[in-house]
CSV table of C-alpha atoms in Angstrom, one decimal:
chain,number,residue,atom,x,y,z
A,95,MET,CA,-14.9,-78.4,-45.6
A,96,SER,CA,-17.1,-75.9,-47.6
A,97,ASN,CA,-15.6,-72.9,-48.8
A,98,ASN,CA,-19.1,-70.9,-48.9
A,99,SER,CA,-18.6,-67.1,-47.7
A,100,ASN,CA,-20.6,-67.7,-45.2
A,101,ASP,CA,-17.6,-69.9,-43.4
A,102,THR,CA,-15.0,-67.5,-44.1
A,103,ILE,CA,-13.3,-64.7,-42.7
A,104,PHE,CA,-11.4,-62.4,-44.8
A,105,ILE,CA,-8.8,-60.2,-42.4
A,106,GLY,CA,-9.1,-56.4,-43.9
A,107,LYS,CA,-7.8,-53.1,-41.7
A,108,LYS,CA,-10.4,-53.2,-39.6
A,109,PRO,CA,-9.6,-53.7,-35.5
A,110,LEU,CA,-8.3,-56.8,-34.5
A,111,MET,CA,-11.3,-57.4,-32.2
A,112,THR,CA,-13.8,-57.1,-34.9
A,113,TYR,CA,-12.4,-60.4,-36.6
A,114,VAL,CA,-12.2,-62.4,-33.5
A,115,THR,CA,-15.6,-61.5,-32.8
A,116,SER,CA,-17.1,-62.6,-36.2
A,117,THR,CA,-14.8,-66.0,-35.9
A,118,ILE,CA,-16.2,-66.6,-32.8
A,119,VAL,CA,-19.9,-66.0,-33.9
A,120,GLN,CA,-19.5,-68.2,-36.8
A,121,LEU,CA,-18.0,-71.0,-34.6
A,122,ALA,CA,-21.0,-70.8,-32.5
A,123,THR,CA,-23.3,-72.2,-35.7
A,124,LYS,CA,-21.1,-73.6,-37.7
A,125,PRO,CA,-18.4,-76.7,-37.5
A,126,SER,CA,-15.8,-74.9,-38.7
A,127,VAL,CA,-14.4,-71.6,-40.2
A,128,THR,CA,-11.9,-70.4,-42.6
A,129,ILE,CA,-9.8,-67.0,-41.8
A,130,LYS,CA,-8.1,-65.8,-44.9
A,131,ALA,CA,-5.5,-63.0,-45.4
A,132,ARG,CA,-3.0,-61.6,-48.0
A,133,GLY,CA,-0.1,-59.3,-47.7
A,134,LEU,CA,0.4,-57.3,-44.7
A,135,THR,CA,-2.4,-59.0,-42.9
A,136,THR,CA,-1.3,-62.4,-42.6
A,137,SER,CA,-0.1,-61.4,-39.3
A,138,THR,CA,-3.2,-60.4,-38.3
A,139,ALA,CA,-4.7,-63.1,-39.5
A,140,ILE,CA,-2.3,-65.7,-36.9
A,141,ASP,CA,-2.9,-63.4,-34.3
A,142,VAL,CA,-6.9,-63.7,-34.5
A,143,SER,CA,-6.8,-67.6,-35.0
A,144,GLN,CA,-4.3,-67.6,-31.7
A,145,ILE,CA,-6.9,-65.2,-29.8
A,146,VAL,CA,-10.1,-67.2,-30.7
A,147,LEU,CA,-8.2,-70.4,-29.7
A,148,LYS,CA,-7.5,-69.1,-26.2
A,149,LYS,CA,-11.1,-67.9,-25.9
A,150,THR,CA,-12.8,-70.9,-26.9
A,151,LYS,CA,-10.4,-73.7,-25.2
A,152,PRO,CA,-10.9,-76.3,-25.0
A,153,ALA,CA,-13.4,-76.8,-27.7
A,154,PHE,CA,-11.8,-75.7,-30.6
A,155,GLU,CA,-8.2,-76.5,-32.8
A,156,ILE,CA,-6.8,-75.7,-35.8
A,157,SER,CA,-7.5,-78.1,-38.4
A,158,ASN,CA,-6.1,-76.8,-41.2
A,159,VAL,CA,-2.8,-74.3,-42.7
A,160,SER,CA,-2.4,-72.9,-45.6
A,161,ILE,CA,0.5,-70.9,-47.1
A,162,ASN,CA,0.9,-69.8,-50.7
A,163,SER,CA,1.6,-67.0,-53.1
A,164,GLU,CA,-0.9,-65.3,-55.3
A,165,SER,CA,0.0,-63.7,-58.5
A,166,LEU,CA,-1.6,-60.3,-58.5
A,167,VAL,CA,-1.5,-57.2,-60.6
A,168,SER,CA,-0.2,-54.1,-59.2
A,169,THR,CA,-1.9,-50.1,-60.2
A,170,ASP,CA,1.5,-49.5,-62.0
A,171,GLY,CA,0.3,-52.7,-64.0
A,172,ARG,CA,3.2,-54.8,-62.8
A,173,ASN,CA,2.8,-58.8,-61.6
A,174,ARG,CA,3.8,-59.0,-57.9
A,175,ASP,CA,3.6,-61.8,-56.1
A,176,VAL,CA,2.1,-61.5,-52.4
A,177,SER,CA,1.6,-64.2,-49.4
A,178,ALA,CA,-1.3,-65.3,-48.6
A,179,ILE,CA,-2.7,-67.8,-45.7
A,180,GLU,CA,-5.6,-69.5,-45.0
A,181,ILE,CA,-6.3,-70.9,-41.2
A,182,THR,CA,-9.0,-73.3,-40.7
A,183,ILE,CA,-10.4,-73.4,-37.2
A,184,ALA,CA,-12.9,-76.3,-36.4
A,185,ARG,CA,-14.9,-78.1,-33.4
A,186,LYS,CA,-12.8,-80.9,-31.6
A,187,ASN,CA,-13.6,-84.3,-31.9
A,188,SER,CA,-14.2,-85.4,-28.4
C-alpha cells in the first residue's frame, strides 16, 4: 500500500459526511484509501469507515487497522501521548 497523501483522508473538525464523501470519491479511482485520525477524532474515523462500508457494500472491505500512540508537545511545552488510528479500506478481491 502506498501512503501518498492522495490516498489518505485526515480526519479533523469538519462534518462527518464531508469525510464519507471524500473517501467514496477517492475509492472510485484508487484501489485503497487510508483514513487517519488522532485524539478525539478517532471515533469519527471509525464512524466514517463504517458508513463508507455500508454505502459501498459489497465492493469494499477494511483491509488493515493500525492503532498506536504518538508523543506530541502541547502548547505548555509538556509531552503528551495521543492515541492515533489508521483504517485502510480496499476493494474486495473477487
